[in-house]
PDB file of C-alpha atoms in Angstrom:
ATOM      1  CA  MET I  85    -138.341   1.303 199.463  1.00 79.00           C
ATOM      2  CA  THR I  86    -135.790  -0.417 197.253  1.00 83.00           C
ATOM      3  CA  GLY I  87    -132.416   1.198 196.686  1.00 94.00           C
ATOM      4  CA  LEU I  88    -133.549   2.824 193.435  1.00 95.00           C
ATOM      5  CA  GLU I  89    -136.859   3.945 194.925  1.00 96.00           C
ATOM      6  CA  LEU I  90    -135.045   5.635 197.815  1.00 97.00           C
ATOM      7  CA  TYR I  91    -132.567   7.254 195.431  1.00 97.00           C
ATOM      8  CA  THR I  92    -135.351   8.556 193.182  1.00 97.00           C
ATOM      9  CA  ALA I  93    -137.356   9.867 196.141  1.00 97.00           C
ATOM     10  CA  THR I  94    -134.255  11.669 197.402  1.00 97.00           C
ATOM     11  CA  ALA I  95    -133.614  13.118 193.939  1.00 97.00           C
ATOM     12  CA  ARG I  96    -137.187  14.404 193.748  1.00 97.00           C
ATOM     13  CA  ARG I  97    -136.845  16.087 197.149  1.00 96.00           C
ATOM     14  CA  ALA I  98    -133.665  17.764 195.924  1.00 95.00           C
ATOM     15  CA  SER I  99    -135.564  19.112 192.911  1.00 95.00           C
ATOM     16  CA  GLY I 100    -138.288  20.427 195.201  1.00 92.00           C
ATOM     17  CA  ALA I 101    -135.679  22.432 197.084  1.00 93.00           C
ATOM     18  CA  VAL I 102    -134.713  24.219 193.858  1.00 92.00           C
ATOM     19  CA  ILE I 103    -138.165  25.620 193.127  1.00 87.00           C
ATOM     20  CA  SER I 104    -138.567  26.636 196.773  1.00 85.00           C
ATOM     21  CA  ALA I 105    -135.323  28.603 196.648  1.00 88.00           C
ATOM     22  CA  TYR I 106    -135.738  30.258 193.265  1.00 87.00           C
ATOM     23  CA  SER I 107    -139.363  30.972 192.454  1.00 75.00           C
ATOM     24  CA  SER I 108    -142.014  32.518 194.632  1.00 70.00           C
ATOM     25  CA  SER I 109    -144.591  32.648 191.809  1.00 72.00           C
ATOM     26  CA  PHE I 110    -144.230  29.123 190.410  1.00 73.00           C
ATOM     27  CA  GLY I 111    -143.498  27.673 193.823  1.00 75.00           C
ATOM     28  CA  LEU I 112    -146.682  29.151 195.243  1.00 79.00           C
ATOM     29  CA  ALA I 113    -148.856  28.123 192.284  1.00 86.00           C
ATOM     30  CA  SER I 114    -147.408  24.605 192.243  1.00 88.00           C
ATOM     31  CA  ARG I 115    -148.704  24.017 195.770  1.00 91.00           C
ATOM     32  CA  LEU I 116    -152.180  23.751 194.258  1.00 94.00           C
ATOM     33  CA  LEU I 117    -151.160  20.635 192.307  1.00 95.00           C
ATOM     34  CA  PRO I 118    -151.772  17.102 193.539  1.00 95.00           C
ATOM     35  CA  PRO I 119    -148.574  15.630 195.066  1.00 95.00           C
ATOM     36  CA  GLN I 120    -147.517  13.509 192.073  1.00 96.00           C
ATOM     37  CA  MET I 121    -148.030  16.330 189.571  1.00 96.00           C
ATOM     38  CA  ARG I 122    -146.307  18.787 191.870  1.00 96.00           C
ATOM     39  CA  GLY I 123    -143.291  16.540 192.244  1.00 96.00           C
ATOM     40  CA  ASP I 124    -143.082  16.005 188.485  1.00 97.00           C
ATOM     41  CA  ILE I 125    -143.249  19.748 187.786  1.00 97.00           C
ATOM     42  CA  GLU I 126    -140.535  20.338 190.373  1.00 96.00           C
ATOM     43  CA  THR I 127    -138.197  17.991 188.519  1.00 97.00           C
ATOM     44  CA  VAL I 128    -138.718  19.907 185.273  1.00 97.00           C
ATOM     45  CA  TYR I 129    -138.257  23.273 186.969  1.00 96.00           C
ATOM     46  CA  ALA I 130    -135.066  22.134 188.691  1.00 96.00           C
ATOM     47  CA  LEU I 131    -133.387  20.996 185.479  1.00 98.00           C
ATOM     48  CA  VAL I 132    -134.408  24.164 183.639  1.00 96.00           C
ATOM     49  CA  ARG I 133    -133.161  26.332 186.500  1.00 95.00           C
ATOM     50  CA  VAL I 134    -129.786  24.577 186.736  1.00 96.00           C
ATOM     51  CA  ALA I 135    -129.227  25.063 182.998  1.00 96.00           C
ATOM     52  CA  ASP I 136    -130.293  28.692 183.270  1.00 94.00           C
ATOM     53  CA  GLU I 137    -127.870  29.301 186.121  1.00 94.00           C
ATOM     54  CA  ILE I 138    -124.965  27.961 184.055  1.00 95.00           C
ATOM     55  CA  VAL I 139    -125.491  30.727 181.499  1.00 92.00           C
ATOM     56  CA  ASP I 140    -126.947  33.502 183.666  1.00 85.00           C
ATOM     57  CA  GLY I 141    -124.242  34.319 186.168  1.00 78.00           C
ATOM     58  CA  PRO I 142    -123.188  31.673 188.699  1.00 86.00           C
ATOM     59  CA  GLY I 143    -121.036  29.913 186.111  1.00 83.00           C
ATOM     60  CA  ALA I 144    -119.139  33.117 185.363  1.00 82.00           C
ATOM     61  CA  GLU I 145    -119.028  34.075 189.039  1.00 87.00           C
ATOM     62  CA  SER I 146    -117.286  30.791 189.772  1.00 89.00           C
ATOM     63  CA  GLY I 147    -114.510  31.743 187.358  1.00 89.00           C
ATOM     64  CA  LEU I 148    -115.651  30.001 184.179  1.00 90.00           C
ATOM     65  CA  ASP I 149    -115.256  31.894 180.928  1.00 91.00           C
ATOM     66  CA  PRO I 150    -117.966  31.538 178.227  1.00 90.00           C
ATOM     67  CA  ALA I 151    -116.183  28.540 176.723  1.00 93.00           C
ATOM     68  CA  GLY I 152    -116.096  26.887 180.136  1.00 95.00           C
ATOM     69  CA  CYS I 153    -119.801  27.559 180.680  1.00 94.00           C
ATOM     70  CA  ARG I 154    -120.497  26.058 177.267  1.00 96.00           C
ATOM     71  CA  ARG I 155    -118.601  22.896 178.191  1.00 96.00           C
ATOM     72  CA  VAL I 156    -120.567  22.550 181.428  1.00 97.00           C
ATOM     73  CA  LEU I 157    -123.871  23.115 179.611  1.00 97.00           C
ATOM     74  CA  ASP I 158    -122.946  20.613 176.893  1.00 98.00           C
ATOM     75  CA  GLU I 159    -122.058  18.016 179.503  1.00 98.00           C
ATOM     76  CA  LEU I 160    -125.349  18.618 181.304  1.00 98.00           C
ATOM     77  CA  GLU I 161    -127.236  18.004 178.068  1.00 98.00           C
ATOM     78  CA  ARG I 162    -125.252  14.827 177.401  1.00 98.00           C
ATOM     79  CA  GLU I 163    -125.985  13.634 180.936  1.00 98.00           C
ATOM     80  CA  VAL I 164    -129.700  14.293 180.409  1.00 98.00           C
ATOM     81  CA  GLU I 165    -129.621  12.298 177.170  1.00 98.00           C
ATOM     82  CA  ARG I 166    -127.837   9.406 178.874  1.00 98.00           C
ATOM     83  CA  ALA I 167    -130.313   9.427 181.742  1.00 98.00           C
ATOM     84  CA  LEU I 168    -133.302   9.522 179.391  1.00 98.00           C
ATOM     85  CA  GLU I 169    -131.869   6.400 177.785  1.00 98.00           C
ATOM     86  CA  SER I 170    -130.783   4.527 180.915  1.00 98.00           C
ATOM     87  CA  GLY I 171    -133.124   5.809 183.622  1.00 97.00           C
ATOM     88  CA  PHE I 172    -130.301   6.717 185.995  1.00 98.00           C
ATOM     89  CA  SER I 173    -127.910   9.580 186.706  1.00 98.00           C
ATOM     90  CA  ALA I 174    -125.428  10.315 189.473  1.00 97.00           C
ATOM     91  CA  ASP I 175    -126.672  13.926 189.256  1.00 98.00           C
ATOM     92  CA  LEU I 176    -129.757  14.104 191.490  1.00 98.00           C
ATOM     93  CA  VAL I 177    -131.504  16.835 189.467  1.00 98.00           C
ATOM     94  CA  VAL I 178    -130.891  15.003 186.185  1.00 98.00           C
ATOM     95  CA  HIS I 179    -131.987  11.668 187.683  1.00 98.00           C
ATOM     96  CA  ALA I 180    -135.245  13.125 188.989  1.00 98.00           C
ATOM     97  CA  PHE I 181    -135.966  14.795 185.653  1.00 98.00           C
ATOM     98  CA  ALA I 182    -135.206  11.631 183.667  1.00 98.00           C
ATOM     99  CA  GLU I 183    -137.442   9.493 185.873  1.00 98.00           C
ATOM    100  CA  THR I 184    -140.311  11.916 185.285  1.00 98.00           C
ATOM    101  CA  ALA I 185    -139.567  12.308 181.585  1.00 98.00           C
ATOM    102  CA  ARG I 186    -139.479   8.584 180.871  1.00 98.00           C
ATOM    103  CA  ARG I 187    -142.785   8.111 182.666  1.00 97.00           C
ATOM    104  CA  VAL I 188    -144.738  11.013 181.128  1.00 97.00           C
ATOM    105  CA  GLY I 189    -143.275  11.131 177.614  1.00 97.00           C
ATOM    106  CA  ILE I 190    -140.797  14.024 177.644  1.00 98.00           C
ATOM    107  CA  THR I 191    -138.076  13.363 175.054  1.00 97.00           C
ATOM    108  CA  THR I 192    -135.105  14.990 173.394  1.00 97.00           C
ATOM    109  CA  GLY I 193    -137.701  16.566 171.106  1.00 97.00           C
ATOM    110  CA  GLN I 194    -138.210  18.998 173.996  1.00 97.00           C
ATOM    111  CA  THR I 195    -134.813  18.977 175.705  1.00 98.00           C
ATOM    112  CA  ALA I 196    -132.727  19.596 172.567  1.00 98.00           C
ATOM    113  CA  PRO I 197    -134.440  22.907 171.641  1.00 98.00           C
ATOM    114  CA  PHE I 198    -134.238  23.975 175.270  1.00 98.00           C
ATOM    115  CA  PHE I 199    -130.488  23.407 175.492  1.00 98.00           C
ATOM    116  CA  ALA I 200    -130.011  25.103 172.114  1.00 97.00           C
ATOM    117  CA  ALA I 201    -131.703  28.225 173.495  1.00 97.00           C
ATOM    118  CA  MET I 202    -129.571  28.139 176.633  1.00 97.00           C
ATOM    119  CA  ARG I 203    -126.466  27.807 174.459  1.00 96.00           C
ATOM    120  CA  ARG I 204    -127.569  30.898 172.524  1.00 95.00           C
ATOM    121  CA  ASP I 205    -127.292  32.933 175.735  1.00 93.00           C
ATOM    122  CA  LEU I 206    -123.572  32.252 175.908  1.00 92.00           C
ATOM    123  CA  ASP I 207    -123.042  34.617 172.950  1.00 91.00           C
ATOM    124  CA  PRO I 208    -124.068  38.286 172.788  1.00 89.00           C
ATOM    125  CA  VAL I 209    -127.809  38.577 172.186  1.00 92.00           C
ATOM    126  CA  ALA I 210    -129.301  41.374 170.096  1.00 93.00           C
ATOM    127  CA  PHE I 211    -132.271  39.944 168.248  1.00 94.00           C
ATOM    128  CA  ALA I 212    -132.940  41.994 165.143  1.00 89.00           C
ATOM    129  CA  ASP I 213    -136.220  40.472 164.051  1.00 92.00           C
ATOM    130  CA  GLU I 214    -139.219  38.506 165.249  1.00 94.00           C
ATOM    131  CA  ARG I 215    -137.946  35.255 163.742  1.00 94.00           C
ATOM    132  CA  GLU I 216    -134.862  35.231 165.967  1.00 95.00           C
ATOM    133  CA  LEU I 217    -136.967  36.022 169.016  1.00 96.00           C
ATOM    134  CA  ARG I 218    -139.560  33.333 168.305  1.00 96.00           C
ATOM    135  CA  THR I 219    -136.895  30.670 167.698  1.00 96.00           C
ATOM    136  CA  TYR I 220    -135.309  31.507 171.032  1.00 97.00           C
ATOM    137  CA  VAL I 221    -138.599  31.649 172.939  1.00 98.00           C
ATOM    138  CA  TYR I 222    -139.691  28.312 171.495  1.00 98.00           C
ATOM    139  CA  GLY I 223    -136.619  26.623 172.959  1.00 97.00           C
ATOM    140  CA  SER I 224    -136.341  28.559 176.193  1.00 97.00           C
ATOM    141  CA  ALA I 225    -139.999  28.592 177.203  1.00 97.00           C
ATOM    142  CA  GLU I 226    -142.547  27.007 174.869  1.00 98.00           C
ATOM    143  CA  VAL I 227    -141.057  23.516 175.059  1.00 98.00           C
ATOM    144  CA  VAL I 228    -141.020  23.876 178.850  1.00 97.00           C
ATOM    145  CA  GLY I 229    -144.766  24.480 178.668  1.00 97.00           C
ATOM    146  CA  ILE I 230    -145.105  21.275 176.661  1.00 97.00           C
ATOM    147  CA  MET I 231    -143.046  19.404 179.274  1.00 98.00           C
ATOM    148  CA  CYS I 232    -145.386  20.692 181.984  1.00 97.00           C
ATOM    149  CA  VAL I 233    -148.468  19.529 180.081  1.00 97.00           C
ATOM    150  CA  ARG I 234    -146.968  16.062 179.773  1.00 97.00           C
ATOM    151  CA  CYS I 235    -146.459  16.056 183.534  1.00 97.00           C
ATOM    152  CA  PHE I 236    -150.099  17.038 184.015  1.00 97.00           C
ATOM    153  CA  LEU I 237    -151.283  14.271 181.704  1.00 96.00           C
ATOM    154  CA  GLY I 238    -149.008  11.692 183.315  1.00 95.00           C
ATOM    155  CA  GLY I 239    -148.490   9.790 180.087  1.00 89.00           C
ATOM    156  CA  GLU I 240    -152.163   9.890 179.022  1.00 91.00           C
ATOM    157  CA  ARG I 241    -152.712  10.542 175.304  1.00 89.00           C
ATOM    158  CA  LEU I 242    -155.349  13.033 174.215  1.00 90.00           C
ATOM    159  CA  PRO I 243    -157.272  12.901 170.912  1.00 91.00           C
ATOM    160  CA  ASP I 244    -155.234  14.621 168.215  1.00 92.00           C
ATOM    161  CA  ALA I 245    -157.351  17.760 167.899  1.00 93.00           C
ATOM    162  CA  GLU I 246    -157.505  18.221 171.653  1.00 94.00           C
ATOM    163  CA  ALA I 247    -153.780  17.553 171.995  1.00 94.00           C
ATOM    164  CA  ARG I 248    -153.017  20.271 169.438  1.00 95.00           C
ATOM    165  CA  ARG I 249    -155.136  22.798 171.327  1.00 96.00           C
ATOM    166  CA  VAL I 250    -153.527  21.917 174.642  1.00 96.00           C
ATOM    167  CA  ALA I 251    -150.053  22.177 173.114  1.00 96.00           C
ATOM    168  CA  ARG I 252    -150.916  25.563 171.612  1.00 97.00           C
ATOM    169  CA  GLY I 253    -152.090  26.802 175.010  1.00 97.00           C
ATOM    170  CA  ALA I 254    -148.970  25.462 176.739  1.00 97.00           C
ATOM    171  CA  ARG I 255    -146.688  27.125 174.204  1.00 97.00           C
ATOM    172  CA  ALA I 256    -148.590  30.401 174.450  1.00 98.00           C
ATOM    173  CA  LEU I 257    -148.352  30.425 178.242  1.00 97.00           C
ATOM    174  CA  GLY I 258    -144.647  29.600 178.210  1.00 96.00           C
ATOM    175  CA  SER I 259    -144.029  32.352 175.689  1.00 97.00           C
ATOM    176  CA  ALA I 260    -146.035  34.884 177.695  1.00 97.00           C
ATOM    177  CA  PHE I 261    -144.087  34.073 180.850  1.00 95.00           C
ATOM    178  CA  GLN I 262    -140.800  34.525 179.009  1.00 96.00           C
ATOM    179  CA  ILE I 263    -141.758  37.828 177.380  1.00 97.00           C
ATOM    180  CA  VAL I 264    -142.974  39.208 180.720  1.00 96.00           C
ATOM    181  CA  ASN I 265    -139.590  38.414 182.186  1.00 94.00           C
ATOM    182  CA  PHE I 266    -137.824  40.076 179.259  1.00 95.00           C
ATOM    183  CA  LEU I 267    -139.766  43.268 179.977  1.00 96.00           C
ATOM    184  CA  ARG I 268    -139.217  43.258 183.713  1.00 93.00           C
ATOM    185  CA  ASP I 269    -135.501  42.431 183.314  1.00 92.00           C
ATOM    186  CA  LEU I 270    -134.689  44.961 180.565  1.00 92.00           C
ATOM    187  CA  GLY I 271    -132.014  46.701 182.577  1.00 88.00           C
ATOM    188  CA  ALA I 272    -130.399  43.623 184.133  1.00 87.00           C
ATOM    189  CA  ASP I 273    -130.339  41.689 180.859  1.00 87.00           C
ATOM    190  CA  SER I 274    -128.784  44.595 178.979  1.00 86.00           C
ATOM    191  CA  ALA I 275    -126.346  46.076 181.481  1.00 81.00           C
ATOM    192  CA  GLY I 276    -125.478  42.896 183.346  1.00 76.00           C
ATOM    193  CA  LEU I 277    -125.558  40.240 180.620  1.00 82.00           C
ATOM    194  CA  GLY I 278    -125.270  42.160 177.353  1.00 84.00           C
ATOM    195  CA  ARG I 279    -128.601  40.910 176.008  1.00 91.00           C
ATOM    196  CA  ALA I 280    -131.339  42.667 174.045  1.00 94.00           C
ATOM    197  CA  TYR I 281    -134.062  40.125 173.410  1.00 96.00           C
ATOM    198  CA  LEU I 282    -136.931  42.280 172.153  1.00 96.00           C
ATOM    199  CA  PRO I 283    -136.635  43.636 168.584  1.00 96.00           C
ATOM    200  CA  GLY I 284    -137.730  47.245 168.422  1.00 94.00           C
ATOM    201  CA  VAL I 285    -137.313  47.812 172.171  1.00 95.00           C
ATOM    202  CA  ASP I 286    -134.182  49.716 173.155  1.00 94.00           C
ATOM    203  CA  PRO I 287    -133.351  48.268 176.587  1.00 92.00           C
ATOM    204  CA  ALA I 288    -131.645  51.509 177.625  1.00 90.00           C
ATOM    205  CA  ALA I 289    -134.447  53.819 176.451  1.00 93.00           C
ATOM    206  CA  PRO I 290    -137.671  51.893 175.747  1.00 96.00           C
ATOM    207  CA  THR I 291    -140.680  53.815 174.476  1.00 97.00           C
ATOM    208  CA  ASP I 292    -144.263  53.391 175.604  1.00 97.00           C
ATOM    209  CA  GLU I 293    -145.259  52.550 172.032  1.00 97.00           C
ATOM    210  CA  ALA I 294    -142.670  49.785 171.644  1.00 96.00           C
ATOM    211  CA  VAL I 295    -143.439  48.241 175.036  1.00 97.00           C
ATOM    212  CA  GLY I 296    -147.162  48.505 174.368  1.00 97.00           C
ATOM    213  CA  HIS I 297    -146.751  46.557 171.140  1.00 97.00           C
ATOM    214  CA  VAL I 298    -144.969  43.752 173.009  1.00 97.00           C
ATOM    215  CA  LEU I 299    -147.658  43.729 175.696  1.00 97.00           C
ATOM    216  CA  ASP I 300    -150.439  43.513 173.102  1.00 97.00           C
ATOM    217  CA  ARG I 301    -149.017  40.271 171.751  1.00 95.00           C
ATOM    218  CA  LEU I 302    -148.213  38.953 175.208  1.00 95.00           C
ATOM    219  CA  GLU I 303    -151.760  39.521 176.427  1.00 96.00           C
ATOM    220  CA  GLY I 304    -153.071  37.739 173.332  1.00 97.00           C
ATOM    221  CA  GLU I 305    -150.966  34.720 174.265  1.00 97.00           C
ATOM    222  CA  LEU I 306    -152.325  34.806 177.804  1.00 97.00           C
ATOM    223  CA  ARG I 307    -155.871  34.728 176.401  1.00 97.00           C
ATOM    224  CA  ILE I 308    -155.024  31.720 174.209  1.00 97.00           C
ATOM    225  CA  ALA I 309    -153.532  29.913 177.191  1.00 97.00           C
ATOM    226  CA  ARG I 310    -156.506  30.700 179.440  1.00 96.00           C
ATOM    227  CA  SER I 311    -158.934  29.373 176.848  1.00 95.00           C
ATOM    228  CA  THR I 312    -157.350  25.912 176.932  1.00 96.00           C
ATOM    229  CA  VAL I 313    -157.143  25.390 180.713  1.00 96.00           C
ATOM    230  CA  ALA I 314    -160.443  23.490 180.754  1.00 95.00           C
ATOM    231  CA  LEU I 315    -158.849  20.806 178.558  1.00 95.00           C
ATOM    232  CA  LEU I 316    -156.262  20.001 181.233  1.00 96.00           C
ATOM    233  CA  PRO I 317    -156.798  17.360 183.922  1.00 95.00           C
ATOM    234  CA  ARG I 318    -158.881  18.809 186.742  1.00 95.00           C
ATOM    235  CA  GLY I 319    -156.042  18.555 189.242  1.00 95.00           C
ATOM    236  CA  ALA I 320    -153.786  20.764 187.117  1.00 96.00           C
ATOM    237  CA  ARG I 321    -156.229  23.588 186.472  1.00 96.00           C
ATOM    238  CA  PRO I 322    -155.984  25.625 189.721  1.00 96.00           C
ATOM    239  CA  ALA I 323    -152.190  25.850 189.562  1.00 95.00           C
ATOM    240  CA  VAL I 324    -152.181  26.802 185.878  1.00 96.00           C
ATOM    241  CA  ILE I 325    -154.858  29.441 186.454  1.00 96.00           C
ATOM    242  CA  ALA I 326    -152.899  30.808 189.418  1.00 95.00           C
ATOM    243  CA  ALA I 327    -149.654  31.044 187.434  1.00 94.00           C
ATOM    244  CA  HIS I 328    -151.499  32.586 184.476  1.00 96.00           C
ATOM    245  CA  ASP I 329    -153.220  35.175 186.654  1.00 96.00           C
ATOM    246  CA  ILE I 330    -150.023  36.139 188.496  1.00 95.00           C
ATOM    247  CA  PHE I 331    -148.299  36.865 185.192  1.00 95.00           C
ATOM    248  CA  ALA I 332    -151.381  38.632 183.821  1.00 96.00           C
ATOM    249  CA  ALA I 333    -151.268  40.895 186.889  1.00 96.00           C
ATOM    250  CA  LEU I 334    -147.570  41.455 186.276  1.00 96.00           C
ATOM    251  CA  ALA I 335    -148.271  42.409 182.649  1.00 97.00           C
ATOM    252  CA  ARG I 336    -150.873  44.929 183.803  1.00 97.00           C
ATOM    253  CA  ARG I 337    -148.375  46.470 186.219  1.00 97.00           C
ATOM    254  CA  ILE I 338    -145.794  46.752 183.454  1.00 97.00           C
ATOM    255  CA  ARG I 339    -148.353  48.433 181.186  1.00 97.00           C
ATOM    256  CA  ALA I 340    -149.169  50.931 183.932  1.00 97.00           C
ATOM    257  CA  THR I 341    -145.475  51.771 184.386  1.00 97.00           C
ATOM    258  CA  PRO I 342    -143.865  54.401 182.118  1.00 97.00           C
ATOM    259  CA  ALA I 343    -141.575  52.554 179.730  1.00 96.00           C
ATOM    260  CA  ALA I 344    -138.638  54.780 180.619  1.00 95.00           C
ATOM    261  CA  VAL I 345    -138.758  53.421 184.173  1.00 95.00           C
ATOM    262  CA  LEU I 346    -138.483  49.746 183.210  1.00 95.00           C
ATOM    263  CA  PRO I 347    -134.680  49.611 182.820  1.00 94.00           C
ATOM    264  CA  THR I 348    -134.224  50.855 186.386  1.00 92.00           C
ATOM    265  CA  ARG I 349    -137.042  49.124 188.279  1.00 92.00           C
ATOM    266  CA  ARG I 350    -137.934  45.425 188.280  1.00 92.00           C
ATOM    267  CA  ILE I 351    -141.714  45.278 188.405  1.00 94.00           C
ATOM    268  CA  SER I 352    -143.270  42.651 190.660  1.00 93.00           C
ATOM    269  CA  VAL I 353    -146.632  41.606 192.068  1.00 94.00           C
ATOM    270  CA  PRO I 354    -146.844  42.208 195.837  1.00 94.00           C
ATOM    271  CA  PRO I 355    -146.863  39.002 197.910  1.00 91.00           C
ATOM    272  CA  ALA I 356    -150.321  39.684 199.325  1.00 93.00           C
ATOM    273  CA  GLN I 357    -151.769  40.059 195.825  1.00 94.00           C
ATOM    274  CA  LYS I 358    -150.062  36.831 194.727  1.00 92.00           C
ATOM    275  CA  ALA I 359    -151.606  35.035 197.685  1.00 91.00           C
ATOM    276  CA  ALA I 360    -155.046  36.397 196.834  1.00 94.00           C
ATOM    277  CA  ILE I 361    -154.662  35.251 193.220  1.00 95.00           C
ATOM    278  CA  VAL I 362    -153.677  31.754 194.315  1.00 93.00           C
ATOM    279  CA  ALA I 363    -156.563  31.581 196.795  1.00 93.00           C
ATOM    280  CA  ARG I 364    -159.031  32.652 194.091  1.00 94.00           C
ATOM    281  CA  ALA I 365    -157.672  30.012 191.722  1.00 94.00           C
ATOM    282  CA  ALA I 366    -158.143  27.340 194.364  1.00 92.00           C
ATOM    283  CA  LEU I 367    -161.657  28.551 195.174  1.00 89.00           C
ATOM    284  CA  GLY I 368    -162.603  28.649 191.522  1.00 80.00           C
ATOM    285  CA  ALA I 369    -161.723  24.992 191.176  1.00 51.00           C
ATOM    286  CA  GLY I 370    -163.736  24.054 194.261  1.00 39.00           C
ATOM    287  CA  LEU I 371    -160.611  23.139 196.221  1.00 40.00           C
ATOM    288  CA  SER I 372    -160.691  25.700 199.004  1.00 36.00           C
ATOM    289  CA  ARG I 373    -164.371  26.425 199.549  1.00 34.00           C
ATOM    290  CA  THR I 374    -164.357  24.997 203.067  1.00 33.00           C
ATOM    291  CA  ARG I 375    -160.649  25.340 203.784  1.00 37.00           C
ATOM    292  CA  PRO I 376    -159.932  28.845 205.141  1.00 37.00           C
ATOM    293  CA  ASP I 377    -156.829  27.554 206.921  1.00 39.00           C
ATOM    294  CA  ARG I 378    -155.402  26.589 203.526  1.00 39.00           C
ATOM    295  CA  GLN I 379    -155.998  30.100 202.206  1.00 41.00           C
ATOM    296  CA  ARG I 380    -154.279  31.657 205.240  1.00 42.00           C
ATOM    297  CA  SER I 381    -151.345  29.281 204.764  1.00 43.00           C
ATOM    298  CA  LEU I 382    -150.982  30.331 201.119  1.00 41.00           C
ATOM    299  CA  ARG I 383    -151.032  33.998 202.089  1.00 42.00           C
ATOM    300  CA  HIS I 384    -148.337  33.486 204.699  1.00 44.00           C
ATOM    301  CA  ARG I 385    -146.122  31.623 202.218  1.00 42.00           C
ATOM    302  CA  ALA I 386    -146.483  34.407 199.663  1.00 39.00           C
ATOM    303  CA  ALA I 387    -145.746  37.100 202.214  1.00 38.00           C
ATOM    304  CA  ASP I 388    -142.549  35.312 203.193  1.00 39.00           C
ATOM    305  CA  ALA I 389    -141.370  34.776 199.624  1.00 38.00           C
ATOM    306  CA  GLU I 390    -139.033  37.107 197.771  1.00 37.00           C
ATOM    307  CA  PRO I 391    -139.879  37.863 194.116  1.00 35.00           C
ATOM    308  CA  ALA I 392    -137.804  35.620 191.848  1.00 37.00           C
ATOM    309  CA  ARG I 393    -137.354  35.367 188.115  1.00 38.00           C
TER     310      ARG I 393
END
């Protein structure tokens, strides 16, 4: 390896450590990806997670006030922009992300809305209407779905009509993931962070009707996303199906839970069920038909993982 190759490989390993530490669901599903795709997705996840941590607690816990967190977030965005231009950063997570982004076609067209959404979380959040919610979700989650698709495609360009369908599916899946997390984090977001993301849902006293309305839309987005999986490269499909099915199972558990309970209990999918979902996704793609050891390994990893946002 040359000096830059070694540096980039080290940066990518650092990004992989982030997803391993923070996400049992995405970390488990990502193991179904081919190595290059998996590494690229890890670089996206790591950058998104670091930005999220600046606004979601660790920044404040370190002693930064909201203005200080904003300065750190702004500097992170500027560093990302510089790295997208130059191809290098002294920040390992930013360097790994920029190397992926420059290769697969992620641009400031995706990163700018994302950082704008993160910046929104530094002020009190009480979305009054659907427009505010959708603007936020586009930046916080839908553009991340688009980034992931570009990692899956590896720089390949699809025909326009197909590209639009794939982008719609990616945005729908990102949105569904985000809305699921809003529902399962009602209490923590409200009491701990002063945020009320879902118009019409009182985070302190949600009603079954209001939560059901949110779930109806969410499940529609999951169906849109599932219908476009076949358009993705074959190597990406098992992981996307696994992630989709884990969150679909989570949505079903939320629907089966009385709304009044949601502020006090974070709903999760048991590790064994996650492992079974991932194994089914692999089998459905013809990847695990003769590999029972692989299925056992996935189950053990899920059983050892703690639920993470």
